[in-house]
PDB file of C-alpha atoms and ligand atoms in Angstrom:
ATOM      1  CA  MET A   1     142.873  72.394 128.061  1.00  0.00           C
ATOM      2  CA  GLY A   2     145.451  75.615 127.609  1.00  0.00           C
ATOM      3  CA  ASN A   3     144.869  78.871 128.682  1.00  0.00           C
ATOM      4  CA  LEU A   4     146.294  80.743 125.831  1.00  0.00           C
ATOM      5  CA  THR A   5     144.842  81.198 122.322  1.00  0.00           C
ATOM      6  CA  PHE A   6     145.973  83.065 118.892  1.00  0.00           C
ATOM      7  CA  THR A   7     143.696  85.645 117.373  1.00  0.00           C
ATOM      8  CA  MET A   8     144.316  87.967 114.196  1.00  0.00           C
ATOM      9  CA  ILE A   9     141.891  91.070 113.583  1.00  0.00           C
ATOM     10  CA  LYS A  10     141.724  90.613 109.550  1.00  0.00           C
ATOM     11  CA  PRO A  11     142.226  93.059 106.945  1.00  0.00           C
ATOM     12  CA  ASP A  12     138.126  93.759 106.428  1.00  0.00           C
ATOM     13  CA  ALA A  13     138.198  94.932 110.025  1.00  0.00           C
ATOM     14  CA  THR A  14     141.186  96.830 110.481  1.00  0.00           C
ATOM     15  CA  ALA A  15     140.286  98.734 106.891  1.00  0.00           C
ATOM     16  CA  LYS A  16     136.527  99.531 108.281  1.00  0.00           C
ATOM     17  CA  GLY A  17     138.053 100.943 111.957  1.00  0.00           C
ATOM     18  CA  TYR A  18     136.383  98.095 113.808  1.00  0.00           C
ATOM     19  CA  THR A  19     140.025  97.511 115.865  1.00  0.00           C
ATOM     20  CA  GLY A  20     139.337  99.344 119.046  1.00  0.00           C
ATOM     21  CA  ALA A  21     135.744  97.844 118.901  1.00  0.00           C
ATOM     22  CA  ILE A  22     136.861  94.296 118.553  1.00  0.00           C
ATOM     23  CA  LEU A  23     139.714  94.340 121.183  1.00  0.00           C
ATOM     24  CA  ASP A  24     137.268  95.794 123.522  1.00  0.00           C
ATOM     25  CA  CYS A  25     134.800  92.606 122.681  1.00  0.00           C
ATOM     26  CA  MET A  26     137.931  90.208 123.639  1.00  0.00           C
ATOM     27  CA  ILE A  27     138.943  92.153 126.818  1.00  0.00           C
ATOM     28  CA  LYS A  28     134.983  92.388 128.127  1.00  0.00           C
ATOM     29  CA  GLY A  29     134.820  88.662 127.173  1.00  0.00           C
ATOM     30  CA  GLY A  30     136.985  87.670 129.858  1.00  0.00           C
ATOM     31  CA  PHE A  31     140.451  87.630 127.613  1.00  0.00           C
ATOM     32  CA  THR A  32     143.944  89.104 128.596  1.00  0.00           C
ATOM     33  CA  ILE A  33     146.182  90.486 125.660  1.00  0.00           C
ATOM     34  CA  LYS A  34     149.744  88.549 126.594  1.00  0.00           C
ATOM     35  CA  ALA A  35     150.907  89.922 123.220  1.00  0.00           C
ATOM     36  CA  MET A  36     149.734  92.060 120.260  1.00  0.00           C
ATOM     37  CA  LYS A  37     151.192  93.176 116.915  1.00  0.00           C
ATOM     38  CA  TRP A  38     149.781  95.549 113.945  1.00  0.00           C
ATOM     39  CA  THR A  39     151.620  93.873 111.006  1.00  0.00           C
ATOM     40  CA  ARG A  40     151.077  92.892 107.302  1.00  0.00           C
ATOM     41  CA  LEU A  41     151.232  89.680 105.890  1.00  0.00           C
ATOM     42  CA  THR A  42     153.145  89.298 102.331  1.00  0.00           C
ATOM     43  CA  GLN A  43     150.872  86.785 100.053  1.00  0.00           C
ATOM     44  CA  GLU A  44     153.737  84.231 100.559  1.00  0.00           C
ATOM     45  CA  GLN A  45     153.277  84.233 104.529  1.00  0.00           C
ATOM     46  CA  ALA A  46     149.490  84.173 104.222  1.00  0.00           C
ATOM     47  CA  GLY A  47     149.918  81.251 102.163  1.00  0.00           C
ATOM     48  CA  ASP A  48     152.049  79.614 104.617  1.00  0.00           C
ATOM     49  CA  PHE A  49     149.767  80.474 107.527  1.00  0.00           C
ATOM     50  CA  TYR A  50     146.736  78.905 105.965  1.00  0.00           C
ATOM     51  CA  ALA A  51     148.938  75.882 104.142  1.00  0.00           C
ATOM     52  CA  VAL A  52     146.302  73.616 105.627  1.00  0.00           C
ATOM     53  CA  HIS A  53     143.641  74.827 103.218  1.00  0.00           C
ATOM     54  CA  LYS A  54     145.871  74.969 100.103  1.00  0.00           C
ATOM     55  CA  GLN A  55     143.342  72.011  98.783  1.00  0.00           C
ATOM     56  CA  ARG A  56     140.376  74.177  99.642  1.00  0.00           C
ATOM     57  CA  PRO A  57     138.587  76.054  96.568  1.00  0.00           C
ATOM     58  CA  PHE A  58     138.665  79.391  98.454  1.00  0.00           C
ATOM     59  CA  TYR A  59     142.268  79.105  99.391  1.00  0.00           C
ATOM     60  CA  ASP A  60     143.652  81.677  96.419  1.00  0.00           C
ATOM     61  CA  GLU A  61     140.928  84.247  97.595  1.00  0.00           C
ATOM     62  CA  LEU A  62     141.909  83.493 101.381  1.00  0.00           C
ATOM     63  CA  VAL A  63     145.658  84.244 100.813  1.00  0.00           C
ATOM     64  CA  LYS A  64     144.731  87.232  98.718  1.00  0.00           C
ATOM     65  CA  PHE A  65     142.541  88.742 101.135  1.00  0.00           C
ATOM     66  CA  MET A  66     144.838  88.325 104.207  1.00  0.00           C
ATOM     67  CA  SER A  67     147.465  89.880 102.480  1.00  0.00           C
ATOM     68  CA  SER A  68     145.587  92.884 101.356  1.00  0.00           C
ATOM     69  CA  GLY A  69     145.993  95.094 104.630  1.00  0.00           C
ATOM     70  CA  PRO A  70     147.416  95.417 108.042  1.00  0.00           C
ATOM     71  CA  ILE A  71     146.284  92.834 110.686  1.00  0.00           C
ATOM     72  CA  ILE A  72     146.729  92.871 114.613  1.00  0.00           C
ATOM     73  CA  ALA A  73     147.917  89.382 115.509  1.00  0.00           C
ATOM     74  CA  GLY A  74     147.700  88.454 119.123  1.00  0.00           C
ATOM     75  CA  ILE A  75     148.055  86.109 122.046  1.00  0.00           C
ATOM     76  CA  LEU A  76     145.010  86.027 124.384  1.00  0.00           C
ATOM     77  CA  GLU A  77     144.627  84.567 127.657  1.00  0.00           C
ATOM     78  CA  LYS A  78     141.780  82.645 129.819  1.00  0.00           C
ATOM     79  CA  GLU A  79     141.256  79.737 131.338  1.00  0.00           C
ATOM     80  CA  ASN A  80     139.520  77.378 128.420  1.00  0.00           C
ATOM     81  CA  ALA A  81     141.044  80.073 126.079  1.00  0.00           C
ATOM     82  CA  VAL A  82     140.570  78.171 122.493  1.00  0.00           C
ATOM     83  CA  ALA A  83     136.928  76.827 122.828  1.00  0.00           C
ATOM     84  CA  ASP A  84     135.635  80.397 124.803  1.00  0.00           C
ATOM     85  CA  PHE A  85     137.036  82.177 121.955  1.00  0.00           C
ATOM     86  CA  ARG A  86     135.496  80.319 119.214  1.00  0.00           C
ATOM     87  CA  ASN A  87     132.395  81.091 120.745  1.00  0.00           C
ATOM     88  CA  LEU A  88     132.858  84.602 121.406  1.00  0.00           C
ATOM     89  CA  ILE A  89     133.547  85.055 117.574  1.00  0.00           C
ATOM     90  CA  GLY A  90     131.037  82.987 116.205  1.00  0.00           C
ATOM     91  CA  ALA A  91     130.478  80.846 113.170  1.00  0.00           C
ATOM     92  CA  THR A  92     132.635  81.154 110.279  1.00  0.00           C
ATOM     93  CA  ASP A  93     130.065  82.381 108.192  1.00  0.00           C
ATOM     94  CA  PRO A  94     128.360  85.587 110.032  1.00  0.00           C
ATOM     95  CA  ALA A  95     125.146  84.796 108.645  1.00  0.00           C
ATOM     96  CA  LYS A  96     125.110  81.571 111.034  1.00  0.00           C
ATOM     97  CA  ALA A  97     127.111  83.281 113.674  1.00  0.00           C
ATOM     98  CA  ALA A  98     124.844  83.997 117.150  1.00  0.00           C
ATOM     99  CA  GLU A  99     123.767  87.425 118.050  1.00  0.00           C
ATOM    100  CA  GLY A 100     126.354  89.449 119.963  1.00  0.00           C
ATOM    101  CA  THR A 101     129.454  87.182 118.674  1.00  0.00           C
ATOM    102  CA  ILE A 102     132.157  89.452 116.954  1.00  0.00           C
ATOM    103  CA  ARG A 103     131.311  87.858 113.577  1.00  0.00           C
ATOM    104  CA  LYS A 104     127.874  88.682 113.537  1.00  0.00           C
ATOM    105  CA  GLN A 105     128.595  92.240 114.435  1.00  0.00           C
ATOM    106  CA  PHE A 106     131.905  92.855 112.555  1.00  0.00           C
ATOM    107  CA  ALA A 107     132.031  90.308 109.638  1.00  0.00           C
ATOM    108  CA  SER A 108     130.627  91.079 106.268  1.00  0.00           C
ATOM    109  CA  SER A 109     130.862  87.488 104.321  1.00  0.00           C
ATOM    110  CA  ILE A 110     132.281  83.856 104.975  1.00  0.00           C
ATOM    111  CA  GLY A 111     135.607  85.036 103.789  1.00  0.00           C
ATOM    112  CA  GLU A 112     136.111  88.407 105.155  1.00  0.00           C
ATOM    113  CA  ASN A 113     135.057  87.480 108.567  1.00  0.00           C
ATOM    114  CA  ALA A 114     136.939  90.264 110.605  1.00  0.00           C
ATOM    115  CA  VAL A 115     138.568  87.733 113.307  1.00  0.00           C
ATOM    116  CA  HIS A 116     140.443  84.482 113.474  1.00  0.00           C
ATOM    117  CA  GLY A 117     140.512  82.298 116.209  1.00  0.00           C
ATOM    118  CA  SER A 118     142.897  79.275 116.884  1.00  0.00           C
ATOM    119  CA  ASP A 119     140.545  75.714 116.735  1.00  0.00           C
ATOM    120  CA  SER A 120     142.622  73.812 119.075  1.00  0.00           C
ATOM    121  CA  ASP A 121     145.418  74.306 121.904  1.00  0.00           C
ATOM    122  CA  GLU A 122     147.944  72.650 119.302  1.00  0.00           C
ATOM    123  CA  ASN A 123     147.355  75.215 116.279  1.00  0.00           C
ATOM    124  CA  ALA A 124     147.404  78.042 118.807  1.00  0.00           C
ATOM    125  CA  VAL A 125     151.091  76.917 119.583  1.00  0.00           C
ATOM    126  CA  ILE A 126     151.834  76.820 115.902  1.00  0.00           C
ATOM    127  CA  GLU A 127     150.439  80.336 115.117  1.00  0.00           C
ATOM    128  CA  THR A 128     151.536  81.911 117.962  1.00  0.00           C
ATOM    129  CA  ASP A 129     155.091  80.623 116.810  1.00  0.00           C
ATOM    130  CA  PHE A 130     154.604  81.884 113.316  1.00  0.00           C
ATOM    131  CA  PHE A 131     153.996  85.973 114.805  1.00  0.00           C
ATOM    132  CA  PHE A 132     155.843  85.967 117.988  1.00  0.00           C
ATOM    133  CA  SER A 133     159.520  85.745 118.810  1.00  0.00           C
ATOM    134  CA  LYS A 134     160.004  84.468 122.627  1.00  0.00           C
ATOM    135  CA  LEU A 135     160.988  87.918 123.682  1.00  0.00           C
ATOM    136  CA  GLU A 136     157.862  89.145 122.717  1.00  0.00           C
ATOM    137  CA  ARG A 137     155.890  86.843 125.265  1.00  0.00           C
ATOM    138  CA  PHE A 138     156.394  87.319 128.688  1.00  0.00           C
TER     139      PHE A 138
HETATM  140  P1  GDP B 201     137.333  79.333 110.989  1.00  0.00           P
HETATM  141  O1  GDP B 201     138.422  78.457 111.737  1.00  0.00           O
HETATM  142  O2  GDP B 201     135.974  79.790 111.590  1.00  0.00           O
HETATM  143  O3  GDP B 201     138.320  80.571 110.753  1.00  0.00           O
HETATM  144  O4  GDP B 201     137.221  78.501 109.493  1.00  0.00           O
HETATM  145  P2  GDP B 201     137.788  77.750 108.586  1.00  0.00           P
HETATM  146  O5  GDP B 201     139.349  77.274 109.378  1.00  0.00           O
HETATM  147  O6  GDP B 201     137.140  76.658 107.926  1.00  0.00           O
HETATM  148  O7  GDP B 201     138.568  78.915 107.456  1.00  0.00           O
HETATM  149  C1  GDP B 201     139.876  79.417 107.867  1.00  0.00           C
HETATM  150  C2  GDP B 201     139.251  80.852 107.171  1.00  0.00           C
HETATM  151  O8  GDP B 201     139.268  80.653 105.646  1.00  0.00           O
HETATM  152  C3  GDP B 201     137.703  81.473 107.300  1.00  0.00           C
HETATM  153  O9  GDP B 201     137.677  82.306 108.452  1.00  0.00           O
HETATM  154  C4  GDP B 201     137.686  82.542 106.107  1.00  0.00           C
HETATM  155  O10 GDP B 201     138.151  83.531 106.025  1.00  0.00           O
HETATM  156  C5  GDP B 201     138.078  81.532 104.993  1.00  0.00           C
HETATM  157  N1  GDP B 201     136.944  80.910 104.437  1.00  0.00           N
HETATM  158  C6  GDP B 201     136.530  79.516 104.897  1.00  0.00           C
HETATM  159  N2  GDP B 201     135.703  79.244 104.293  1.00  0.00           N
HETATM  160  C7  GDP B 201     135.720  80.117 103.159  1.00  0.00           C
HETATM  161  C8  GDP B 201     134.816  80.385 101.886  1.00  0.00           C
HETATM  162  O11 GDP B 201     133.514  79.200 101.636  1.00  0.00           O
HETATM  163  N3  GDP B 201     135.107  81.189 101.033  1.00  0.00           N
HETATM  164  C9  GDP B 201     136.026  81.950 101.121  1.00  0.00           C
HETATM  165  N4  GDP B 201     135.931  83.233 100.174  1.00  0.00           N
HETATM  166  N5  GDP B 201     136.743  81.889 102.516  1.00  0.00           N
HETATM  167  C10 GDP B 201     136.551  81.231 103.125  1.00  0.00           C
END
């Protein structure tokens, strides 16, 4: 089990002004911010990031949404980071997310679901490498 995971605060949440509240949830959930940046993906970059979902029916919608506005990308540290962060954010569909989870509180739909969290240690490394250079990790 690794102690790092990768997160994004998605365009729906940055647009609604939920950034501060979501960061607060992450910190109160026991995560330390190791790196963080405010940025915006092009459609091409969003397509590359979610390439694994290319065959899914929602892919085009997902790419359009994820490039529709600014995001916050971050590296979070905690023991058992990937699994614990998935618990903190809740189910993909906010209607199915447990009470108190970030998606339950801040997401509006299965597509516009406020936050991303890596689903494995391997993907945490791949996703971190997508956004952050060595200089930005210390
Ligand atoms: P996650 O690991 O909980 O983020 O979920 P997935 O890996 O299954 O999906 C990646 C992202 O695609 C989700 O976080 C949603 O933003 C989006 N997504 C998943 N399912 C759907 C869907 O049925 N419709 C739409 N529009 N977007 C979806």
